[in-house]
mmCIF file of C-alpha atoms in Angstrom:
data_model
loop_
_atom_site.group_PDB
_atom_site.id
_atom_site.type_symbol
_atom_site.label_atom_id
_atom_site.label_comp_id
_atom_site.label_asym_id
_atom_site.label_seq_id
_atom_site.Cartn_x
_atom_site.Cartn_y
_atom_site.Cartn_z
ATOM 1 C CA MET A 1 -29.259 -19.714 -6.257
ATOM 2 C CA VAL A 2 -30.408 -19.629 -2.478
ATOM 3 C CA GLN A 3 -27.759 -17.349 -1.601
ATOM 4 C CA SER A 4 -28.383 -14.987 -4.093
ATOM 5 C CA LYS A 5 -32.466 -15.104 -2.947
ATOM 6 C CA LYS A 6 -30.957 -15.039 1.218
ATOM 7 C CA ASN A 7 -29.023 -11.126 -0.923
ATOM 8 C CA GLU A 8 -32.215 -9.920 -2.313
ATOM 9 C CA ILE A 9 -33.814 -10.652 0.537
ATOM 10 C CA GLU A 10 -31.351 -8.400 3.436
ATOM 11 C CA VAL A 11 -30.667 -5.393 0.617
ATOM 12 C CA LYS A 12 -35.499 -5.698 0.888
ATOM 13 C CA ILE A 13 -34.640 -4.892 5.026
ATOM 14 C CA LEU A 14 -31.702 -2.541 4.603
ATOM 15 C CA GLU A 15 -33.438 -0.321 1.751
ATOM 16 C CA THR A 16 -37.388 -0.636 4.262
ATOM 17 C CA ALA A 17 -35.170 0.054 7.095
ATOM 18 C CA LYS A 18 -33.121 3.281 5.934
ATOM 19 C CA ALA A 19 -35.630 4.866 5.372
ATOM 20 C CA GLU A 20 -38.460 4.239 8.061
ATOM 21 C CA PHE A 21 -35.347 5.664 10.024
ATOM 22 C CA LEU A 22 -34.987 8.146 8.195
ATOM 23 C CA GLU A 23 -38.229 9.524 7.989
ATOM 24 C CA PHE A 24 -38.962 8.920 11.769
ATOM 25 C CA GLY A 25 -35.730 8.950 13.473
ATOM 26 C CA PHE A 26 -34.048 5.600 15.481
ATOM 27 C CA LYS A 27 -36.240 5.154 18.051
ATOM 28 C CA ASP A 28 -39.770 5.670 17.247
ATOM 29 C CA SER A 29 -39.401 3.170 13.880
ATOM 30 C CA SER A 30 -40.168 -0.242 14.359
ATOM 31 C CA ILE A 31 -39.461 -3.601 13.496
ATOM 32 C CA ARG A 32 -43.294 -4.064 12.537
ATOM 33 C CA ASN A 33 -43.135 -1.307 10.450
ATOM 34 C CA ILE A 34 -40.255 -2.119 8.416
ATOM 35 C CA SER A 35 -41.682 -6.128 8.044
ATOM 36 C CA ALA A 36 -44.923 -4.083 6.947
ATOM 37 C CA LYS A 37 -44.426 -1.846 4.785
ATOM 38 C CA SER A 38 -41.518 -5.122 3.356
ATOM 39 C CA GLY A 39 -43.248 -7.280 3.319
ATOM 40 C CA ILE A 40 -41.145 -9.160 5.218
ATOM 41 C CA PRO A 41 -42.351 -11.335 8.071
ATOM 42 C CA LYS A 42 -40.997 -10.468 11.749
ATOM 43 C CA SER A 43 -39.304 -13.112 12.243
ATOM 44 C CA ASN A 44 -36.587 -13.791 9.726
ATOM 45 C CA ILE A 45 -35.864 -10.454 9.630
ATOM 46 C CA TYR A 46 -34.627 -11.026 13.052
ATOM 47 C CA THR A 47 -32.948 -13.978 11.338
ATOM 48 C CA TYR A 48 -31.289 -12.153 9.989
ATOM 49 C CA PHE A 49 -30.933 -9.398 12.261
ATOM 50 C CA GLU A 50 -30.371 -9.641 15.460
ATOM 51 C CA SER A 51 -32.430 -5.788 16.675
ATOM 52 C CA LYS A 52 -33.253 -2.620 16.067
ATOM 53 C CA ASP A 53 -29.952 -1.399 16.619
ATOM 54 C CA THR A 54 -27.592 -3.856 14.828
ATOM 55 C CA LEU A 55 -30.360 -3.494 11.462
ATOM 56 C CA PHE A 56 -29.095 1.272 12.345
ATOM 57 C CA LYS A 57 -25.217 -0.681 12.388
ATOM 58 C CA GLU A 58 -25.317 -2.124 9.101
ATOM 59 C CA ILE A 59 -26.672 0.383 7.516
ATOM 60 C CA ILE A 60 -24.772 3.097 8.404
ATOM 61 C CA LYS A 61 -21.632 1.251 9.183
ATOM 62 C CA ASN A 62 -19.982 2.483 5.585
ATOM 63 C CA THR A 63 -19.652 5.751 6.770
ATOM 64 C CA ILE A 64 -18.190 5.250 10.001
ATOM 65 C CA LEU A 65 -15.700 2.937 8.787
ATOM 66 C CA HIS A 66 -14.445 6.585 7.075
ATOM 67 C CA ILE A 67 -14.779 8.359 9.552
ATOM 68 C CA GLU A 68 -12.584 5.264 12.041
ATOM 69 C CA LEU A 69 -10.319 5.010 8.743
ATOM 70 C CA ASN A 70 -9.354 9.117 9.137
ATOM 71 C CA LEU A 71 -9.423 9.293 12.324
ATOM 72 C CA GLU A 72 -6.229 6.480 12.801
ATOM 73 C CA LYS A 73 -4.550 8.134 10.096
ATOM 74 C CA MET A 74 -3.984 11.446 12.673
ATOM 75 C CA LYS A 75 -2.336 9.209 14.846
ATOM 76 C CA ASN A 76 0.956 8.981 11.871
ATOM 77 C CA PRO A 77 2.672 11.850 11.650
ATOM 78 C CA GLU A 78 4.090 10.657 8.503
ATOM 79 C CA ASN A 79 0.768 11.750 7.177
ATOM 80 C CA TYR A 80 1.900 15.346 7.414
ATOM 81 C CA PRO A 81 4.389 16.134 4.542
ATOM 82 C CA PRO A 82 5.209 19.703 3.924
ATOM 83 C CA GLU A 83 2.436 19.773 1.549
ATOM 84 C CA THR A 84 -0.946 19.067 3.910
ATOM 85 C CA TYR A 85 0.403 22.696 5.122
ATOM 86 C CA GLY A 86 -0.101 24.440 2.733
ATOM 87 C CA PHE A 87 -2.815 26.175 1.609
ATOM 88 C CA LYS A 88 -3.452 24.399 -2.065
ATOM 89 C CA TYR A 89 -3.361 21.003 -0.308
ATOM 90 C CA HIS A 90 -6.413 22.667 2.162
ATOM 91 C CA ILE A 91 -8.387 23.682 -0.395
ATOM 92 C CA TYR A 92 -7.598 19.263 -1.802
ATOM 93 C CA MET A 93 -8.949 18.553 1.846
ATOM 94 C CA ILE A 94 -12.294 20.406 1.854
ATOM 95 C CA GLU A 95 -13.072 19.478 -1.322
ATOM 96 C CA GLN A 96 -12.874 15.474 -0.513
ATOM 97 C CA VAL A 97 -14.376 15.740 2.743
ATOM 98 C CA SER A 98 -17.060 17.856 -0.011
ATOM 99 C CA GLU A 99 -17.604 14.568 -2.009
ATOM 100 C CA PHE A 100 -17.301 12.535 0.835
ATOM 101 C CA VAL A 101 -20.149 14.331 2.525
ATOM 102 C CA ASP A 102 -22.608 14.188 -0.881
ATOM 103 C CA ARG A 103 -21.940 10.172 -1.224
ATOM 104 C CA HIS A 104 -22.834 9.301 2.913
ATOM 105 C CA ARG A 105 -25.537 12.726 3.061
ATOM 106 C CA GLU A 106 -28.615 9.649 4.350
ATOM 107 C CA ASN A 107 -25.770 8.424 6.124
ATOM 108 C CA LEU A 108 -24.290 11.025 7.713
ATOM 109 C CA LYS A 109 -28.683 13.207 8.508
ATOM 110 C CA LEU A 110 -29.375 9.080 10.234
ATOM 111 C CA LEU A 111 -25.817 10.379 12.575
ATOM 112 C CA ILE A 112 -26.792 12.877 13.049
ATOM 113 C CA PHE A 113 -30.267 13.675 13.639
ATOM 114 C CA LYS A 114 -31.959 10.438 13.233
ATOM 115 C CA SER A 115 -29.910 8.664 15.344
ATOM 116 C CA GLU A 116 -31.478 8.839 19.098
ATOM 117 C CA GLY A 117 -31.875 5.795 21.459
ATOM 118 C CA SER A 118 -29.652 3.807 18.848
ATOM 119 C CA SER A 119 -25.713 3.329 20.146
ATOM 120 C CA TYR A 120 -24.245 5.627 18.155
ATOM 121 C CA GLU A 121 -26.576 8.222 19.999
ATOM 122 C CA ASN A 122 -24.156 10.605 20.795
ATOM 123 C CA TYR A 123 -21.886 9.625 18.161
ATOM 124 C CA LEU A 124 -21.374 13.385 17.147
ATOM 125 C CA ASP A 125 -19.873 14.484 20.668
ATOM 126 C CA LYS A 126 -17.506 11.224 21.079
ATOM 127 C CA THR A 127 -16.291 12.584 17.310
ATOM 128 C CA ILE A 128 -15.543 15.764 18.643
ATOM 129 C CA ASP A 129 -13.925 15.251 21.438
ATOM 130 C CA HIS A 130 -11.548 12.165 18.854
ATOM 131 C CA TYR A 131 -10.867 14.657 16.473
ATOM 132 C CA THR A 132 -9.877 17.101 19.361
ATOM 133 C CA GLU A 133 -7.403 15.361 21.718
ATOM 134 C CA LEU A 134 -6.027 14.524 17.515
ATOM 135 C CA SER A 135 -6.187 17.548 16.438
ATOM 136 C CA VAL A 136 -3.894 19.027 19.667
ATOM 137 C CA PHE A 137 -1.136 16.882 18.809
ATOM 138 C CA GLN A 138 -1.400 16.949 14.732
ATOM 139 C CA THR A 139 -0.938 20.606 15.771
ATOM 140 C CA LYS A 140 1.972 20.415 18.222
ATOM 141 C CA TYR A 141 3.529 18.163 15.393
ATOM 142 C CA PHE A 142 2.598 20.991 12.876
ATOM 143 C CA ILE A 143 4.366 24.468 15.554
ATOM 144 C CA GLU A 144 7.291 21.635 15.648
ATOM 145 C CA GLN A 145 8.274 21.322 11.608
ATOM 146 C CA VAL A 146 6.829 24.693 10.687
ATOM 147 C CA GLN A 147 8.901 26.672 13.690
ATOM 148 C CA CYS A 148 5.690 29.195 14.035
ATOM 149 C CA ARG A 149 5.873 32.410 15.419
ATOM 150 C CA GLY A 150 3.125 32.440 17.793
ATOM 151 C CA ARG A 151 3.061 29.160 19.120
ATOM 152 C CA GLU A 152 -0.075 28.656 20.916
ATOM 153 C CA VAL A 153 -2.973 27.434 20.376
ATOM 154 C CA SER A 154 -5.341 26.094 24.113
ATOM 155 C CA LYS A 155 -7.527 23.423 23.531
ATOM 156 C CA PHE A 156 -9.901 25.381 24.215
ATOM 157 C CA MET A 157 -9.687 27.082 21.029
ATOM 158 C CA ILE A 158 -9.043 23.455 18.977
ATOM 159 C CA HIS A 159 -12.578 22.026 20.339
ATOM 160 C CA SER A 160 -14.153 24.831 18.569
ATOM 161 C CA ILE A 161 -13.031 25.001 15.348
ATOM 162 C CA VAL A 162 -13.191 21.350 15.739
ATOM 163 C CA SER A 163 -16.984 21.533 16.256
ATOM 164 C CA CYS A 164 -17.436 24.681 13.632
ATOM 165 C CA TYR A 165 -15.902 21.451 10.770
ATOM 166 C CA ALA A 166 -18.564 19.505 12.451
ATOM 167 C CA ASN A 167 -21.460 22.172 12.753
ATOM 168 C CA PHE A 168 -20.869 22.620 8.808
ATOM 169 C CA VAL A 169 -21.285 19.571 8.313
ATOM 170 C CA LYS A 170 -24.939 19.804 9.988
ATOM 171 C CA GLU A 171 -26.375 22.731 8.040
ATOM 172 C CA ILE A 172 -25.340 20.950 4.793
ATOM 173 C CA ILE A 173 -27.024 18.287 4.884
ATOM 174 C CA MET A 174 -29.638 20.216 7.251
ATOM 175 C CA HIS A 175 -30.195 22.443 4.211
ATOM 176 C CA GLU A 176 -30.079 19.900 1.666
ATOM 177 C CA ILE A 177 -26.825 21.717 0.236
ATOM 178 C CA PRO A 178 -25.592 20.192 -3.469
ATOM 179 C CA LEU A 179 -22.094 19.370 -3.757
ATOM 180 C CA ASN A 180 -21.304 22.331 -6.063
ATOM 181 C CA LYS A 181 -22.028 24.245 -3.590
ATOM 182 C CA ILE A 182 -21.233 22.490 -0.181
ATOM 183 C CA LYS A 183 -17.416 22.616 -2.407
ATOM 184 C CA GLU A 184 -17.748 26.866 -2.518
ATOM 185 C CA TYR A 185 -19.137 27.561 0.341
ATOM 186 C CA GLY A 186 -16.624 24.433 1.832
ATOM 187 C CA LYS A 187 -12.973 27.123 0.395
ATOM 188 C CA GLU A 188 -14.616 30.319 1.739
ATOM 189 C CA PHE A 189 -13.840 28.224 5.538
ATOM 190 C CA MET A 190 -11.408 26.899 4.361
ATOM 191 C CA VAL A 191 -9.566 30.064 3.192
ATOM 192 C CA ILE A 192 -11.453 31.632 7.047
ATOM 193 C CA PHE A 193 -9.455 28.885 9.309
ATOM 194 C CA TYR A 194 -5.652 28.849 7.080
ATOM 195 C CA TYR A 195 -5.069 33.086 7.653
ATOM 196 C CA GLY A 196 -6.941 33.089 10.804
ATOM 197 C CA SER A 197 -4.105 29.579 11.548
ATOM 198 C CA LYS A 198 -1.339 32.162 9.899
ATOM 199 C CA ALA A 199 -1.708 34.448 11.949
ATOM 200 C CA LEU A 200 -2.421 32.902 14.756
ATOM 201 C CA LEU A 201 0.572 30.431 14.873
ATOM 202 C CA GLY A 202 2.582 32.955 12.848
ATOM 203 C CA TRP A 203 3.863 30.873 9.836
ATOM 204 C CA ASP A 204 5.881 32.020 7.198
ATOM 205 C CA ASP A 205 4.714 32.821 3.587
ATOM 206 C CA LYS A 206 6.107 30.559 2.212
ATOM 207 C CA TRP A 207 3.533 27.641 2.916
ATOM 208 C CA ASP A 208 0.935 29.742 0.272
ATOM 209 C CA ASN A 209 1.939 28.299 -3.200
ATOM 210 C CA ILE A 210 2.020 24.724 -1.389
#
């Protein structure tokens, strides 16, 4: 019974804090307001969460975990079997990204637009840089495996493409695009990316139907 009550209080704090952060942003939110809106004394909130930043981290931790696991996956060439080069797989992946964005849209809104003043203030820029480094590695591996004819992709171009992905997500969150439209726009984006990359790298048509 005591543990159940403790969990209820923690959930109430997190729900109230999330609403506060979404409305006012991390910087302009306060434990005082969260306390007043939740009916839980400040001292009790600090029993569960040592700071406002700790509270923010707890709210978005599952979203961060998903992103970090995906980054970790990109480090391993074993995760790039031949089918990952094909157009169908690219469409599958953009659908997975679309569903992730839809499930995590509130937390992504916090990360992208509401994190000023928190320890995640520059997380988007850092993630773009991290994805760029891993995408450079991924592209080199792809070129070696597929034996592309063009074989030249600058790091600047890869960084620009990764930034386009990030901006795609930002626009979805900003304009509150529903899932069916996210998938529709995602497919348009992937057609441009896939066939643009194909033209740049000069890889074989045989991958189009894989």
